[in-house]
mmCIF file of C-alpha atoms in Angstrom:
data_model
loop_
_atom_site.group_PDB
_atom_site.id
_atom_site.type_symbol
_atom_site.label_atom_id
_atom_site.label_comp_id
_atom_site.label_asym_id
_atom_site.label_seq_id
_atom_site.Cartn_x
_atom_site.Cartn_y
_atom_site.Cartn_z
ATOM 1 C CA GLN A 1 -21.843 -10.580 -16.483
ATOM 2 C CA VAL A 2 -19.436 -8.587 -14.358
ATOM 3 C CA GLN A 3 -18.531 -9.367 -10.767
ATOM 4 C CA LEU A 4 -16.717 -7.152 -8.297
ATOM 5 C CA VAL A 5 -15.237 -8.487 -5.086
ATOM 6 C CA GLU A 6 -13.934 -6.114 -2.437
ATOM 7 C CA SER A 7 -11.550 -6.950 0.363
ATOM 8 C CA GLY A 8 -9.392 -5.224 2.944
ATOM 9 C CA GLY A 9 -11.947 -3.665 5.234
ATOM 10 C CA GLY A 10 -11.855 -4.030 8.977
ATOM 11 C CA LEU A 11 -11.448 -2.308 12.308
ATOM 12 C CA VAL A 12 -8.656 0.208 12.766
ATOM 13 C CA GLN A 13 -7.808 2.853 15.322
ATOM 14 C CA ALA A 14 -7.968 6.520 14.449
ATOM 15 C CA GLY A 15 -4.800 7.573 12.691
ATOM 16 C CA GLY A 16 -4.292 4.133 11.198
ATOM 17 C CA SER A 17 -4.343 2.963 7.608
ATOM 18 C CA LEU A 18 -6.183 0.429 5.499
ATOM 19 C CA ARG A 19 -5.910 -0.668 1.900
ATOM 20 C CA LEU A 20 -9.027 -1.795 0.100
ATOM 21 C CA SER A 21 -8.950 -3.920 -3.030
ATOM 22 C CA CYS A 22 -11.627 -4.558 -5.620
ATOM 23 C CA ALA A 23 -11.142 -7.251 -8.230
ATOM 24 C CA ALA A 24 -13.364 -7.253 -11.290
ATOM 25 C CA SER A 25 -14.046 -10.330 -13.372
ATOM 26 C CA GLY A 26 -16.385 -11.470 -16.105
ATOM 27 C CA SER A 27 -17.158 -9.882 -19.461
ATOM 28 C CA ILE A 28 -14.530 -7.157 -19.316
ATOM 29 C CA PHE A 29 -12.661 -6.572 -22.545
ATOM 30 C CA ARG A 30 -11.329 -3.072 -22.076
ATOM 31 C CA ILE A 31 -10.129 -0.749 -19.356
ATOM 32 C CA HIS A 32 -13.129 0.989 -17.807
ATOM 33 C CA PRO A 33 -13.589 3.700 -15.213
ATOM 34 C CA MET A 34 -13.650 2.378 -11.667
ATOM 35 C CA GLY A 35 -13.968 3.916 -8.254
ATOM 36 C CA TRP A 36 -15.186 3.847 -4.705
ATOM 37 C CA PHE A 37 -18.235 5.161 -2.900
ATOM 38 C CA ARG A 38 -19.031 4.888 0.772
ATOM 39 C CA GLN A 39 -22.160 4.935 2.856
ATOM 40 C CA ALA A 40 -22.251 5.674 6.551
ATOM 41 C CA PRO A 41 -25.249 4.748 8.706
ATOM 42 C CA GLY A 42 -28.113 7.158 8.115
ATOM 43 C CA LYS A 43 -26.293 8.950 5.306
ATOM 44 C CA GLN A 44 -26.407 8.915 1.544
ATOM 45 C CA ARG A 45 -23.835 7.070 -0.491
ATOM 46 C CA GLU A 46 -21.045 9.452 -1.443
ATOM 47 C CA LEU A 47 -18.196 9.372 -3.922
ATOM 48 C CA VAL A 48 -14.804 8.716 -2.384
ATOM 49 C CA ALA A 49 -12.518 8.443 -5.401
ATOM 50 C CA ALA A 50 -12.589 7.529 -9.063
ATOM 51 C CA ILE A 51 -10.085 6.600 -11.723
ATOM 52 C CA THR A 52 -10.712 6.881 -15.438
ATOM 53 C CA SER A 53 -9.725 4.420 -18.126
ATOM 54 C CA ALA A 54 -6.776 6.704 -18.879
ATOM 55 C CA GLY A 55 -5.668 6.719 -15.255
ATOM 56 C CA SER A 56 -6.835 10.182 -14.216
ATOM 57 C CA THR A 57 -8.054 10.366 -10.651
ATOM 58 C CA ASN A 58 -10.709 12.336 -8.821
ATOM 59 C CA TYR A 59 -11.368 12.590 -5.095
ATOM 60 C CA ALA A 60 -13.955 13.959 -2.741
ATOM 61 C CA ASP A 61 -12.556 17.301 -1.613
ATOM 62 C CA SER A 62 -12.643 16.317 2.048
ATOM 63 C CA LEU A 63 -10.507 13.236 1.402
ATOM 64 C CA LYS A 64 -7.744 14.668 -0.749
ATOM 65 C CA GLY A 65 -4.345 14.024 0.734
ATOM 66 C CA ARG A 66 -5.463 11.089 2.879
ATOM 67 C CA PHE A 67 -6.895 8.656 0.323
ATOM 68 C CA THR A 68 -5.238 7.404 -2.850
ATOM 69 C CA ILE A 69 -6.870 5.406 -5.614
ATOM 70 C CA SER A 70 -4.843 3.272 -7.997
ATOM 71 C CA ARG A 71 -5.388 0.359 -10.329
ATOM 72 C CA ASP A 72 -3.691 -2.650 -11.827
ATOM 73 C CA THR A 73 -5.147 -2.889 -15.304
ATOM 74 C CA ALA A 74 -3.664 -6.333 -15.909
ATOM 75 C CA LYS A 75 -5.593 -7.654 -12.914
ATOM 76 C CA ASN A 76 -8.724 -5.509 -13.396
ATOM 77 C CA THR A 77 -8.231 -4.452 -9.810
ATOM 78 C CA VAL A 78 -8.646 -1.071 -8.182
ATOM 79 C CA TYR A 79 -7.190 -0.127 -4.815
ATOM 80 C CA LEU A 80 -7.974 2.496 -2.214
ATOM 81 C CA GLU A 81 -5.186 3.395 0.175
ATOM 82 C CA MET A 82 -6.610 5.161 3.219
ATOM 83 C CA ASN A 83 -4.311 6.923 5.665
ATOM 84 C CA SER A 84 -4.821 9.015 8.797
ATOM 85 C CA LEU A 85 -8.222 7.454 9.220
ATOM 86 C CA LYS A 86 -10.823 9.218 11.327
ATOM 87 C CA PRO A 87 -13.934 7.898 13.067
ATOM 88 C CA GLU A 88 -16.027 9.767 10.489
ATOM 89 C CA ASP A 89 -14.518 7.544 7.800
ATOM 90 C CA THR A 90 -16.509 4.650 9.251
ATOM 91 C CA ALA A 91 -18.775 3.344 6.501
ATOM 92 C CA VAL A 92 -19.408 0.536 4.081
ATOM 93 C CA TYR A 93 -17.148 1.072 1.087
ATOM 94 C CA TYR A 94 -18.390 -0.001 -2.329
ATOM 95 C CA CYS A 95 -16.358 -0.250 -5.476
ATOM 96 C CA TYR A 96 -17.825 0.130 -8.925
ATOM 97 C CA LEU A 97 -16.917 -0.428 -12.536
ATOM 98 C CA GLN A 98 -18.615 1.556 -15.273
ATOM 99 C CA ILE A 99 -19.179 0.092 -18.724
ATOM 100 C CA VAL A 100 -20.789 2.687 -20.991
ATOM 101 C CA GLY A 101 -23.969 3.702 -19.200
ATOM 102 C CA ARG A 102 -24.072 0.910 -16.658
ATOM 103 C CA ARG A 103 -22.399 0.858 -13.272
ATOM 104 C CA TYR A 104 -21.628 -2.477 -11.638
ATOM 105 C CA TRP A 105 -21.193 -2.643 -7.863
ATOM 106 C CA GLY A 106 -19.373 -4.812 -5.398
ATOM 107 C CA GLN A 107 -21.016 -6.140 -2.254
ATOM 108 C CA GLY A 108 -19.304 -3.620 -0.009
ATOM 109 C CA THR A 109 -16.702 -3.904 2.713
ATOM 110 C CA GLN A 110 -17.064 -2.474 6.196
ATOM 111 C CA VAL A 111 -14.487 -0.018 7.486
ATOM 112 C CA THR A 112 -14.733 0.910 11.146
ATOM 113 C CA VAL A 113 -12.443 3.498 12.706
ATOM 114 C CA SER A 114 -12.386 3.611 16.477
ATOM 115 C CA SER A 115 -11.520 6.747 18.406
#
């Protein structure tokens, strides 16, 4: 079993910053790809950022330059640093960990950006 626990969400004013964390635990014996999706009300879940087992990163084009994904492999934790936040960044943010063909999800953390 694999568990993912996110933290760091909250309410922030436009232009502010937040740092999300996602700690993975359970039957994890290697470094696996991890990342973040988000889902705004009435919209589909969309990829925010991903980091491979080798440390390569990938971002949604619209978020490049504002969001940064990183990881601490010793802690099985992935982070999402979000800067210059906009009201349209308001969403539930979900982290995931991928082991072979299966993707495990966290419970989500709410990020609300006020104008």
